[in-house]
Amino acid sequence: MSDKFKTPFDGLDWSEMQKKYMDALMAFKSPESTMDSVWINAMDDWWKSAKTDMPYESSNIFEKVLDQCRNYYFMSEQFSSLLDGMNGLENDKDRMTEFINKSFKEIESAFSRGKNTFNLNGFLDNFEQPIDLMKSAFSNSTFDPGKILDGVNPDLGKLRDQMLSIPGLGYSRESQDKSNRAIKLWANYQENYQEYQSVMLRLNQEALDLMRDRIISTSKDGESIDSMRQIYDLWIESNEKVYGDYVYTKEYAELNGRLVNSMMAFKKQSHEITEDALSAMHMPTTKSMDELERRHYELRKQVNEMRAEISNLKKQSQQKDSNTVVIKKESKPVIRRKKKTKKKTKKRVTANSSNVVELKQVKKKRVNAVKTVKKKTKQKTKKKSANKGMIEIKF
Amino acid sequence: MNPFNLNSEDVVNEIHEFNSKLAQGYKTLADLGEIEVGVSEKEAVYHEDNLVLYHFKSRTKKQNSVPLLIVYALVNRPYMADLQDGRSMIQGLLDEGVDVYLIDWGYPVSADKYLTLDDYINGYIDRCVDVICEKHNRKKINLLGICQGGAFSLCYTALHQKKVKNLITTVTPVDFHTKQDLLSHMVREIDIDQIVDTLGNIPGEMLNATFLTMKPYTLMGQKYVDLVNILDDKEKAMNFMRMEKWIFDSPDLVGEAYRQFIKQFYQENGLVKGTVRIGDDVVDLGKITIPILNIFARDDHLVPPDASKALEGCVSSKDYHSLEFPGGHIGIYVSGKAQKMIPPSVAKWLAERTK
């Protein structure tokens, strides 16, 4: 890596920039000012050129860092003017409190002009997806890729009323009804999403109020805030406190439930519309894939059950075999005793020839038993050495 | 008195200093290279579908004769228990003479979406236990569950107690309706059937978003500003990146299993009520009589301590011990403090019960 980037905004004259920046800020505090700033713009310009030198994984993280740097810079700028205005108010508690209150109102207003109140790496991104999905679902459902919803925003309420007032007619009645239902669900989702957003905005404002109160009480406690980083941390803590208190309420659980449920209801309906379009073109649909996967799952389950059954049967039969071997092993001394008696019987061989036949049979059985045991031991050793490695079951 | 002991010039200087660190951070991150995770040597001893059962190579001459199976959660990846040298619970256990196995659930695909909790608990886990028992010629093994894997281990033990000698649960939710359980609170009003019927498997990103919204300003904001301050240290940056990789390495969740888990455990609180049904069986924690070590984290925001502590009142084990770790849900596996506390405690507790 080259050392060409000494600082992110290399080449800028910082003292000059600071002067220009402060002058501009104090002279032109437009109510329209948003999160754009000298620092943020400089950082963005630098990142455009630096991005290409970084591996993807690191660049992904660094972008998250830069997103937060934007917040940090924005706060720094907002508080810079507050800090300058505090000069000379140290001895007038009332004026100081009044000034802090006024400054916080301005900060609040600047925050509310920012996108989604504050950039938290796509805090609400998941909930924004249905808007894209809405467009794509309807594009897929029509053979004319003219995107029937293009140009619909922002006056969707009007479109909804117009479209839903037309009854389904003719042979495409069913698909018209489905589309109407999808639009209704989308509108419902939009309402919930807006409600969620406005609650988040309210919480952000409450967090700023809490932050202001904490700053004022800092001086009462005889403590002080010594760095911008402390201010930023205080902002984070205040937000987390306000948000944390709210998410434990029933109101939040219901709001979150409504938002997620309405989003899913819309997604489900739009899937259905897409499925119909695919089906009409004889394309594979999710429904048919689901059915295949369900059958596959059932087959897998049956195979597993049969495999378990076979394994149990094998175990049982092995156990039976081993019991037989044990019995034969236990019978050994008896055979020996018979052997001993064999010598004696040898003398009486002529007297009782049936004893000799019996003895021969016992001997043969014993030899066979030994053979079986040897064979089984050999098989087991072979199996064990095979099991030593990885056991693999594949479908 | 002025609450601020700084002026706008100080702010500019501070930002300038911050930018210098950011520049250094850029250089560090660009030079980091591959982020490697998982430190202990291991061998795959069993495969089934996406599941792999790993056996870790021993690091001591003498080992506990009863192997330990770690059952990880279906959420995120199990290398969190073996993140890096010196920050690995598994490495710690191996150093203490524990013979460790681990279930890696892999990344489910669409074809897995019908797998149920029965398939996971009475199927996969049971077959892994059988493989280990056969390999070691034992009838019982030790079980250690992590988070949701702990809940699975409890169900497994209740249903197959004859195969489990000792049970260790770590940051395991048991009572899902405690006051501080935010996850449970967040899913209370959600129509789980509709989610599963719509999405099939649940995307990992969706779960991540849920976890992050529990502390959004800290986890999505402050954390990255803090990072700038450590980016001049390559080792610290690498540690951060490993954790970051783990956090966002989220496999999708199998639809049916998710449906059953969220409904029965989170919404109905069935583990405590004794209503959880796995296959044809109802899980009765009261049937568990084997020794239990329950480890929970004092500052856990995902599984509050009370949610774990409830286990004591649900099981019939006379030999029941609990251990409080002074840290959070992840710190219990990766922090320096945890390395000194958790593996030695687990190994000692197991050794005392394996004589």
mmCIF file of C-alpha atoms in Angstrom, chain A residues 155-292:
data_model
loop_
_atom_site.group_PDB
_atom_site.id
_atom_site.type_symbol
_atom_site.label_atom_id
_atom_site.label_comp_id
_atom_site.label_asym_id
_atom_site.label_seq_id
_atom_site.Cartn_x
_atom_site.Cartn_y
_atom_site.Cartn_z
ATOM 1 C CA ASP A 155 -49.516 10.231 -4.865
ATOM 2 C CA LEU A 156 -50.170 6.574 -4.161
ATOM 3 C CA GLY A 157 -53.261 7.172 -2.105
ATOM 4 C CA LYS A 158 -55.017 8.623 -5.137
ATOM 5 C CA LEU A 159 -53.962 5.741 -7.332
ATOM 6 C CA ARG A 160 -55.148 3.272 -4.740
ATOM 7 C CA ASP A 161 -58.585 4.854 -4.579
ATOM 8 C CA GLN A 162 -58.865 4.926 -8.344
ATOM 9 C CA MET A 163 -57.720 1.392 -8.914
ATOM 10 C CA LEU A 164 -59.620 -0.195 -6.108
ATOM 11 C CA SER A 165 -62.862 1.427 -7.151
ATOM 12 C CA ILE A 166 -62.831 -0.507 -10.435
ATOM 13 C CA PRO A 167 -64.557 -3.862 -10.019
ATOM 14 C CA GLY A 168 -62.953 -6.956 -11.519
ATOM 15 C CA LEU A 169 -64.519 -7.840 -14.838
ATOM 16 C CA GLY A 170 -64.217 -10.502 -17.510
ATOM 17 C CA TYR A 171 -61.880 -13.412 -17.745
ATOM 18 C CA SER A 172 -59.030 -11.602 -15.924
ATOM 19 C CA ARG A 173 -61.313 -10.787 -12.993
ATOM 20 C CA GLU A 174 -59.324 -13.007 -10.638
ATOM 21 C CA SER A 175 -55.989 -11.392 -11.383
ATOM 22 C CA GLN A 176 -57.564 -7.940 -11.075
ATOM 23 C CA ASP A 177 -58.815 -8.874 -7.617
ATOM 24 C CA LYS A 178 -55.377 -10.108 -6.651
ATOM 25 C CA SER A 179 -53.808 -6.862 -7.803
ATOM 26 C CA ASN A 180 -56.374 -4.825 -5.905
ATOM 27 C CA ARG A 181 -55.719 -6.838 -2.797
ATOM 28 C CA ALA A 182 -51.952 -6.346 -3.208
ATOM 29 C CA ILE A 183 -52.406 -2.600 -3.468
ATOM 30 C CA LYS A 184 -54.596 -2.559 -0.376
ATOM 31 C CA LEU A 185 -51.974 -4.522 1.527
ATOM 32 C CA TRP A 186 -49.255 -2.250 0.253
ATOM 33 C CA ALA A 187 -51.167 0.808 1.377
ATOM 34 C CA ASN A 188 -51.666 -0.763 4.783
ATOM 35 C CA TYR A 189 -47.971 -1.491 5.003
ATOM 36 C CA GLN A 190 -47.125 2.077 3.937
ATOM 37 C CA GLU A 191 -49.282 3.458 6.732
ATOM 38 C CA ASN A 192 -47.557 1.263 9.301
ATOM 39 C CA TYR A 193 -44.144 2.141 7.949
ATOM 40 C CA GLN A 194 -44.894 5.852 8.180
ATOM 41 C CA GLU A 195 -46.189 5.407 11.700
ATOM 42 C CA TYR A 196 -43.004 3.548 12.627
ATOM 43 C CA GLN A 197 -40.853 6.270 11.098
ATOM 44 C CA SER A 198 -42.692 9.024 12.899
ATOM 45 C CA VAL A 199 -42.310 7.183 16.205
ATOM 46 C CA MET A 200 -38.578 6.855 15.584
ATOM 47 C CA LEU A 201 -38.389 10.563 14.816
ATOM 48 C CA ARG A 202 -40.248 11.342 18.024
ATOM 49 C CA LEU A 203 -37.812 9.168 19.978
ATOM 50 C CA ASN A 204 -34.856 10.981 18.396
ATOM 51 C CA GLN A 205 -36.298 14.278 19.515
ATOM 52 C CA GLU A 206 -36.926 12.976 22.998
ATOM 53 C CA ALA A 207 -33.340 11.746 23.078
ATOM 54 C CA LEU A 208 -32.107 15.234 22.240
ATOM 55 C CA ASP A 209 -34.247 16.646 25.046
ATOM 56 C CA LEU A 210 -32.752 14.124 27.422
ATOM 57 C CA MET A 211 -29.276 14.981 26.177
ATOM 58 C CA ARG A 212 -29.930 18.688 26.754
ATOM 59 C CA ASP A 213 -31.160 18.014 30.296
ATOM 60 C CA ARG A 214 -28.107 15.923 30.998
ATOM 61 C CA ILE A 215 -25.797 18.654 29.710
ATOM 62 C CA ILE A 216 -27.494 21.241 31.913
ATOM 63 C CA SER A 217 -27.334 18.957 34.942
ATOM 64 C CA THR A 218 -23.642 18.341 34.257
ATOM 65 C CA SER A 219 -22.861 21.898 35.218
ATOM 66 C CA LYS A 220 -25.086 21.628 38.284
ATOM 67 C CA ASP A 221 -23.119 18.594 39.400
ATOM 68 C CA GLY A 222 -19.900 20.541 39.052
ATOM 69 C CA GLU A 223 -18.718 18.365 36.191
ATOM 70 C CA SER A 224 -17.841 19.372 32.651
ATOM 71 C CA ILE A 225 -17.789 18.031 29.118
ATOM 72 C CA ASP A 226 -14.252 18.153 27.804
ATOM 73 C CA SER A 227 -14.425 16.765 24.290
ATOM 74 C CA MET A 228 -16.581 16.384 21.216
ATOM 75 C CA ARG A 229 -16.364 12.651 21.674
ATOM 76 C CA GLN A 230 -18.012 13.008 25.090
ATOM 77 C CA ILE A 231 -20.853 14.928 23.460
ATOM 78 C CA TYR A 232 -21.244 12.203 20.830
ATOM 79 C CA ASP A 233 -21.268 9.475 23.488
ATOM 80 C CA LEU A 234 -23.855 11.396 25.464
ATOM 81 C CA TRP A 235 -26.021 11.555 22.351
ATOM 82 C CA ILE A 236 -25.684 7.794 21.834
ATOM 83 C CA GLU A 237 -26.501 7.057 25.490
ATOM 84 C CA SER A 238 -29.536 9.340 25.407
ATOM 85 C CA ASN A 239 -30.866 7.704 22.262
ATOM 86 C CA GLU A 240 -30.285 4.250 23.631
ATOM 87 C CA LYS A 241 -32.044 5.154 26.878
ATOM 88 C CA VAL A 242 -35.123 6.620 25.185
ATOM 89 C CA TYR A 243 -35.294 3.846 22.586
ATOM 90 C CA GLY A 244 -34.620 1.154 25.208
ATOM 91 C CA ASP A 245 -37.455 2.403 27.416
ATOM 92 C CA TYR A 246 -39.842 2.491 24.488
ATOM 93 C CA VAL A 247 -39.136 -0.928 22.983
ATOM 94 C CA TYR A 248 -40.182 -2.648 26.186
ATOM 95 C CA THR A 249 -43.677 -1.152 25.985
ATOM 96 C CA LYS A 250 -46.724 -2.968 24.676
ATOM 97 C CA GLU A 251 -47.200 -0.100 22.234
ATOM 98 C CA TYR A 252 -43.888 -0.913 20.577
ATOM 99 C CA ALA A 253 -44.588 -4.666 20.439
ATOM 100 C CA GLU A 254 -47.872 -3.900 18.685
ATOM 101 C CA LEU A 255 -46.356 -1.354 16.324
ATOM 102 C CA ASN A 256 -43.506 -3.696 15.413
ATOM 103 C CA GLY A 257 -46.022 -6.523 14.963
ATOM 104 C CA ARG A 258 -48.199 -4.406 12.669
ATOM 105 C CA LEU A 259 -45.209 -3.314 10.603
ATOM 106 C CA VAL A 260 -43.758 -6.809 10.129
ATOM 107 C CA ASN A 261 -47.150 -8.466 9.613
ATOM 108 C CA SER A 262 -48.273 -5.930 7.036
ATOM 109 C CA MET A 263 -44.945 -6.199 5.223
ATOM 110 C CA MET A 264 -45.223 -9.999 5.082
ATOM 111 C CA ALA A 265 -48.865 -9.909 4.016
ATOM 112 C CA PHE A 266 -47.931 -7.689 1.107
ATOM 113 C CA LYS A 267 -44.920 -9.825 0.190
ATOM 114 C CA LYS A 268 -47.039 -12.946 0.226
ATOM 115 C CA GLN A 269 -49.639 -11.397 -2.038
ATOM 116 C CA SER A 270 -47.017 -10.084 -4.447
ATOM 117 C CA HIS A 271 -45.414 -13.548 -4.564
ATOM 118 C CA GLU A 272 -48.778 -14.922 -5.537
ATOM 119 C CA ILE A 273 -49.072 -12.453 -8.403
ATOM 120 C CA THR A 274 -45.573 -13.311 -9.598
ATOM 121 C CA GLU A 275 -46.406 -17.020 -9.360
ATOM 122 C CA ASP A 276 -49.462 -16.540 -11.546
ATOM 123 C CA ALA A 277 -47.397 -14.772 -14.172
ATOM 124 C CA LEU A 278 -44.728 -17.493 -14.144
ATOM 125 C CA SER A 279 -47.335 -20.205 -14.285
ATOM 126 C CA ALA A 280 -48.963 -18.574 -17.308
ATOM 127 C CA MET A 281 -45.607 -18.776 -19.083
ATOM 128 C CA HIS A 282 -45.100 -22.426 -18.064
ATOM 129 C CA MET A 283 -42.160 -21.430 -15.932
ATOM 130 C CA PRO A 284 -41.328 -23.289 -12.704
ATOM 131 C CA THR A 285 -43.011 -21.657 -9.733
ATOM 132 C CA THR A 286 -42.109 -21.513 -6.055
ATOM 133 C CA LYS A 287 -45.243 -23.484 -5.321
ATOM 134 C CA SER A 288 -44.115 -26.393 -7.469
ATOM 135 C CA MET A 289 -40.609 -26.206 -6.022
ATOM 136 C CA ASP A 290 -42.086 -26.243 -2.517
ATOM 137 C CA GLU A 291 -44.018 -29.372 -3.347
ATOM 138 C CA LEU A 292 -40.905 -31.073 -4.712
#
